Amino acid sequence: MDIKERKKMKFKMKFSKNEISVIFVILLLSFINVASLNMMIPSYSAIIADFGEQYSSSIYIPDALSVLIAAFTMVVWGYYTDRLDRNKVIRWGVFLSILGFLLTIFVNSYGLLIVARIITGGGMGFAIPVGISILSDIFPAEERSGLFGFLAIFSSTSNGTGQGLSAFLGPLNILNLGWHFPFLILFGLAVIALFLLAFVKLPEMGSKEESLADLQEFDELQYGYRMSRRALISMMKKRTNRYLIINGLFSIVPGTIIIFSLITTFSHPTDGLLAVLPSEIRIQVSTLMAGVASVGYIVGSIVLSWLGDFLYNKNNKNRAILAFIVNALAVPFCLLMIFFLRPVMLSNMPAYPSEISNDQFGFYVSQTIGAIFTNYPSYIFYVIFSFLGTFLSAGMVTNKNAVMVDVNLPEHRGTATSLFQLTEQLGKSFTLMLTAGLLTILSRIGMGYRELLYISILFWIPSAFLWFLSTKSVVNDIYTKEITLRERSQVSFIDYFFELNMAMDDGIQFVLDGKAQLEKNPKKAEKLISEAIKKFKWIKNKAHKKMMPDIEVRVKLLGEHAKGFQKDLVSALKETPVSDSRLKELAEKINANWPESDLKNIQLLEESAYLKVIEARIGRNFNPIESGLSLQHAIEIYDRVINLCSDRIIEEGIKKLSLDEEELQERIHHLLVKAQKSKSNTELLKTKLSEIVNTVLKEDITRDELSSLFELTTDYNLKMTYVVEDAFGRKMWRKFSRVMGEIDDLFEEYDRWQSQE
């Protein structure tokens, strides 16, 4: 079976029990998020009745603020999802949500309701970026449209369930809580979710990227890249990201108006299409009539998400093309959906009693819906075109999220999701806040909710244009991501093989150090040999598990030699007193049977130190503290190279050397001198860099504050001298410029020496 087939099998594996548990918890949190943000909509009339008619024109404000706060905090949640432990991020989000739900249950004024909704929005802002980031690490690329199609359906169902709980349970006044009672249910679900989080393990970042498939086979190699402010700038340079982020401002408007206004279009007590219905059933019938539109959305999410995955496997550009086509076609069908809405007359409805009791509720709701379709055939066309329009609109949502995951690196997805959602939620929030004013203007010219729906659909036109632009950029952005992941995977493998070889070299060095201790401290020598045997055994297990036969054979032989030597040494130590001649024999046995540690590996080690110097040079103008750490690491590596070379130098006159041995000694000596000079120069560089830091610290600034200042230079690609001039003035800038000039000269001198070598 070739590597490609093994990869395919790996990605077709069924979900593990832990993954199923993670999916369940994420879906539970998603349900709570969507339901909480839309749950109050059917209860607006009840809330106005509680707090006063003066709030009828501003009833949207608490929800608008909740959505707005969720949008902005979503960026914070998303950014730290990509930087920190995702489990901790989720727990903090759920905790805030629980607090918001608890306040909502007991609010008794409009002002407190606003506070409660703001806290709820701030808490639930985490759900979307964290959820998408985690689920993208469970589902492979070829299944992600299906994933987001399911999430779209689930979101729609959650929205309907939340509004259903509010519409049907609120009027029942359970526990005398009225419209507050559904939030008690969400409170309980959030507590359950917080409890379940303690028992699941979230997936590793990037674990379902095919470009990293081989990397996942190595337990020791994890995808260690994390989000940074500099990476955020890089992410925003991708044209597809820019187009789709802007797209969110437009694409969210029609859906927002439909969700928040379609029920009111039917149920408004004076201007609603069903205003003539008895108040006991008006909201429920309106909710069911508006819910008809969600059927097409659900079916479209299933069909178009599957189609998106199918077309993606043909060409990774096709998801964006599909989204553009369905976006453009959704506009005329949704306009026709609105066109066929008609107000109903009481004379065409069933005869209602003066008061409808709870046991008569279901009968009159069903009778009313039947009468609407019987006496107003235009509602049949409303159902047809609402199905087709919302069916097509679903393709934008499912494929947009999939495209976002396709073009962004694993450590960028939480942030990218939050930015996508930010523009959408901003559009949603401003739409809600402007709706009241727009309705007032429309009412003055004899228009109302239907005209508001017409206007909202037109926002899909610029959305379609932005999707068209995305079709031109998505292929290049996906290719760039895949190349980056492959390069990172290759670097990780090189590091892994290098580390195994260096570990083997360490084991050999343990044996050689043991030889040096034979006459001085035989027991310490035995301990060093034991450490070498443990090291060889560890390497052998890793090499066998990862199918590296060359390393496995070599280290197996070294382990056998070490065990044989250990056996002889233990036997010698049992003699009283320990024979010096026996110890000398053991030393000669090591000389005869053990090679010196690999010179090639020592050369690679020396080169890795030089790479650290280059890293310090690149970053010197942005963050000398980080550069100083890189130089310190280089010094430590050079020091190790010096020790390894010194151990291998044979003093002149000790023994006659062959031509090969003389050549090897010359190479070792050359590497030793090079490492000593490099170490000396690197220490000088580090000293000069320390002078910069110490110069600034004299100006009454702490090291932590200075580190934060230098982070700005790195994150925003600003030269350090610019930041210093702005923060400390011209005098300090001149000092910095002088020292930086000296450092530049030192680096140039360092480069000249390297070229001479």
Tab-separated table of C-alpha atoms in Angstrom, residues 257-449:
chain	number	residue	atom	x	y	z
A	257	ILE	CA	-34.359	41.042	8.388
A	258	ILE	CA	-36.101	37.786	7.509
A	259	ILE	CA	-35.319	36.193	10.884
A	260	PHE	CA	-36.108	39.228	13.017
A	261	SER	CA	-38.942	40.759	10.998
A	262	LEU	CA	-40.790	37.991	9.163
A	263	ILE	CA	-42.645	36.865	12.299
A	264	THR	CA	-43.481	40.487	13.094
A	265	THR	CA	-44.564	40.995	9.462
A	266	PHE	CA	-47.277	38.458	10.217
A	267	SER	CA	-47.958	39.127	13.920
A	268	HIS	CA	-47.757	42.910	14.396
A	269	PRO	CA	-51.006	43.854	16.220
A	270	THR	CA	-51.810	46.754	13.881
A	271	ASP	CA	-49.743	46.396	10.684
A	272	GLY	CA	-49.205	42.613	10.603
A	273	LEU	CA	-50.584	40.425	7.825
A	274	LEU	CA	-52.327	38.333	10.518
A	275	ALA	CA	-53.294	41.234	12.774
A	276	VAL	CA	-56.956	40.191	12.720
A	277	LEU	CA	-56.255	36.868	14.480
A	278	PRO	CA	-57.015	36.486	18.214
A	279	SER	CA	-54.044	37.447	20.389
A	280	GLU	CA	-54.000	33.954	21.990
A	281	ILE	CA	-52.856	32.327	18.721
A	282	ARG	CA	-51.500	35.190	16.597
A	283	ILE	CA	-47.836	34.795	17.618
A	284	GLN	CA	-47.940	31.001	17.306
A	285	VAL	CA	-49.550	31.029	13.837
A	286	SER	CA	-47.133	33.786	12.721
A	287	THR	CA	-44.172	31.748	13.944
A	288	LEU	CA	-45.346	28.703	11.989
A	289	MET	CA	-45.975	30.726	8.807
A	290	ALA	CA	-42.550	32.349	9.042
A	291	GLY	CA	-41.018	28.957	9.801
A	292	VAL	CA	-42.074	27.716	6.352
A	293	ALA	CA	-39.170	29.712	4.922
A	294	SER	CA	-36.675	27.690	6.985
A	295	VAL	CA	-37.635	24.431	5.228
A	296	GLY	CA	-35.899	25.445	1.993
A	297	TYR	CA	-32.881	26.621	3.957
A	298	ILE	CA	-32.549	23.257	5.684
A	299	VAL	CA	-32.912	21.262	2.448
A	300	GLY	CA	-30.539	23.639	0.655
A	301	SER	CA	-27.956	23.224	3.397
A	302	ILE	CA	-28.046	19.453	2.909
A	303	VAL	CA	-28.007	19.430	-0.891
A	304	LEU	CA	-25.687	22.366	-1.583
A	305	SER	CA	-23.166	21.370	1.084
A	306	TRP	CA	-22.942	17.902	-0.474
A	307	LEU	CA	-22.661	19.507	-3.911
A	308	GLY	CA	-19.936	21.826	-2.614
A	309	ASP	CA	-17.875	18.858	-1.374
A	310	PHE	CA	-18.463	16.957	-4.621
A	311	LEU	CA	-17.391	19.908	-6.778
A	312	TYR	CA	-14.417	20.698	-4.500
A	313	ASN	CA	-13.025	17.226	-5.139
A	314	LYS	CA	-13.143	18.048	-8.857
A	315	ASN	CA	-11.553	21.479	-8.498
A	316	ASN	CA	-10.843	23.425	-5.313
A	317	LYS	CA	-12.171	26.585	-6.998
A	318	ASN	CA	-15.683	25.169	-7.359
A	319	ARG	CA	-16.939	25.975	-3.869
A	320	ALA	CA	-16.541	29.690	-4.538
A	321	ILE	CA	-18.146	29.367	-7.993
A	322	LEU	CA	-21.129	27.504	-6.526
A	323	ALA	CA	-21.567	30.163	-3.833
A	324	PHE	CA	-21.526	32.933	-6.465
A	325	ILE	CA	-24.168	31.196	-8.607
A	326	VAL	CA	-26.604	30.434	-5.766
A	327	ASN	CA	-26.124	33.939	-4.325
A	328	ALA	CA	-27.090	35.538	-7.630
A	329	LEU	CA	-30.104	33.246	-8.159
A	330	ALA	CA	-31.434	33.703	-4.606
A	331	VAL	CA	-32.266	37.375	-5.241
A	332	PRO	CA	-35.197	37.009	-7.714
A	333	PHE	CA	-36.715	34.023	-5.909
A	334	CYS	CA	-36.736	35.770	-2.530
A	335	LEU	CA	-38.248	38.910	-4.090
A	336	LEU	CA	-41.060	36.721	-5.478
A	337	MET	CA	-41.515	35.154	-2.029
A	338	ILE	CA	-42.275	38.584	-0.583
A	339	PHE	CA	-44.451	39.554	-3.539
A	340	PHE	CA	-46.985	36.794	-2.786
A	341	LEU	CA	-47.544	37.790	0.864
A	342	ARG	CA	-51.078	39.109	1.470
A	343	PRO	CA	-52.929	40.422	4.561
A	344	VAL	CA	-55.808	38.175	5.701
A	345	MET	CA	-59.369	39.238	6.584
A	346	LEU	CA	-61.172	38.030	9.698
A	347	SER	CA	-64.182	37.102	7.583
A	348	ASN	CA	-62.074	34.466	5.788
A	349	MET	CA	-60.903	32.902	9.040
A	350	PRO	CA	-62.669	30.359	11.318
A	351	ALA	CA	-65.178	31.591	13.901
A	352	TYR	CA	-63.237	32.168	17.136
A	353	PRO	CA	-64.662	32.147	20.662
A	354	SER	CA	-64.224	35.255	22.786
A	355	GLU	CA	-61.378	33.512	24.639
A	356	ILE	CA	-59.310	30.538	23.454
A	357	SER	CA	-58.392	28.133	26.255
A	358	ASN	CA	-55.204	26.055	26.345
A	359	ASP	CA	-57.029	22.847	25.396
A	360	GLN	CA	-58.478	24.593	22.296
A	361	PHE	CA	-55.163	26.092	21.299
A	362	GLY	CA	-53.952	23.356	18.893
A	363	PHE	CA	-57.353	23.064	17.176
A	364	TYR	CA	-57.639	26.757	16.306
A	365	VAL	CA	-53.999	27.057	15.202
A	366	SER	CA	-54.429	24.225	12.680
A	367	GLN	CA	-57.840	25.548	11.531
A	368	THR	CA	-56.388	29.008	10.975
A	369	ILE	CA	-53.434	27.781	8.896
A	370	GLY	CA	-55.758	25.682	6.750
A	371	ALA	CA	-58.034	28.683	6.170
A	372	ILE	CA	-55.102	30.860	5.114
A	373	PHE	CA	-54.014	28.477	2.352
A	374	THR	CA	-57.602	27.785	1.290
A	375	ASN	CA	-58.764	31.383	1.023
A	376	TYR	CA	-55.472	32.952	-0.033
A	377	PRO	CA	-53.859	30.790	-2.782
A	378	SER	CA	-51.032	33.305	-3.135
A	379	TYR	CA	-49.576	31.781	0.035
A	380	ILE	CA	-48.989	28.581	-1.938
A	381	PHE	CA	-46.643	30.558	-4.194
A	382	TYR	CA	-45.162	32.135	-1.068
A	383	VAL	CA	-44.260	28.631	0.113
A	384	ILE	CA	-42.803	27.651	-3.297
A	385	PHE	CA	-40.629	30.722	-3.752
A	386	SER	CA	-39.613	30.883	-0.111
A	387	PHE	CA	-38.449	27.283	-0.468
A	388	LEU	CA	-36.464	28.044	-3.643
A	389	GLY	CA	-35.041	31.335	-2.357
A	390	THR	CA	-33.937	30.055	1.004
A	391	PHE	CA	-32.742	26.795	-0.621
A	392	LEU	CA	-30.324	28.815	-2.768
A	393	SER	CA	-29.307	31.178	0.048
A	394	ALA	CA	-28.113	28.206	2.124
A	395	GLY	CA	-25.321	27.556	-0.393
A	396	MET	CA	-23.629	30.838	0.511
A	397	VAL	CA	-23.385	29.992	4.200
A	398	THR	CA	-22.202	26.379	3.949
A	399	ASN	CA	-19.570	27.085	1.315
A	400	LYS	CA	-18.356	30.364	2.792
A	401	ASN	CA	-17.186	28.719	5.997
A	402	ALA	CA	-15.627	25.845	4.038
A	403	VAL	CA	-13.729	28.281	1.795
A	404	MET	CA	-12.531	30.131	4.895
A	405	VAL	CA	-11.061	26.912	6.293
A	406	ASP	CA	-9.626	25.986	2.867
A	407	VAL	CA	-7.560	29.155	2.483
A	408	ASN	CA	-6.357	29.674	6.083
A	409	LEU	CA	-3.669	27.927	8.094
A	410	PRO	CA	-4.834	25.888	11.118
A	411	GLU	CA	-3.583	28.470	13.617
A	412	HIS	CA	-5.456	31.243	11.765
A	413	ARG	CA	-8.914	29.664	11.655
A	414	GLY	CA	-10.270	30.865	14.962
A	415	THR	CA	-9.226	34.438	14.153
A	416	ALA	CA	-10.436	34.203	10.540
A	417	THR	CA	-13.792	32.852	11.691
A	418	SER	CA	-14.143	35.647	14.213
A	419	LEU	CA	-13.353	38.301	11.586
A	420	PHE	CA	-15.840	36.740	9.172
A	421	GLN	CA	-18.409	36.704	11.921
A	422	LEU	CA	-17.494	40.215	13.051
A	423	THR	CA	-18.570	41.820	9.790
A	424	GLU	CA	-21.685	39.658	9.683
A	425	GLN	CA	-22.621	40.474	13.265
A	426	LEU	CA	-21.840	44.157	12.742
A	427	GLY	CA	-24.124	44.099	9.723
A	428	LYS	CA	-26.757	42.268	11.765
A	429	SER	CA	-26.439	44.623	14.727
A	430	PHE	CA	-26.577	47.838	12.672
A	431	THR	CA	-29.454	46.382	10.659
A	432	LEU	CA	-31.423	45.782	13.842
A	433	MET	CA	-30.578	49.211	15.239
A	434	LEU	CA	-31.609	50.957	12.000
A	435	THR	CA	-34.731	48.852	11.467
A	436	ALA	CA	-36.897	50.943	13.790
A	437	GLY	CA	-35.902	54.185	12.057
A	438	LEU	CA	-36.348	52.695	8.609
A	439	LEU	CA	-39.793	51.370	9.531
A	440	THR	CA	-40.756	54.836	10.755
A	441	ILE	CA	-39.713	56.347	7.433
A	442	LEU	CA	-41.535	53.646	5.467
A	443	SER	CA	-44.696	54.091	7.530
A	444	ARG	CA	-44.785	57.791	6.671
A	445	ILE	CA	-45.003	56.937	2.982
A	446	GLY	CA	-47.585	54.221	3.457
A	447	MET	CA	-45.211	51.267	3.522
A	448	GLY	CA	-44.211	48.732	6.167
A	449	TYR	CA	-42.614	45.381	6.883
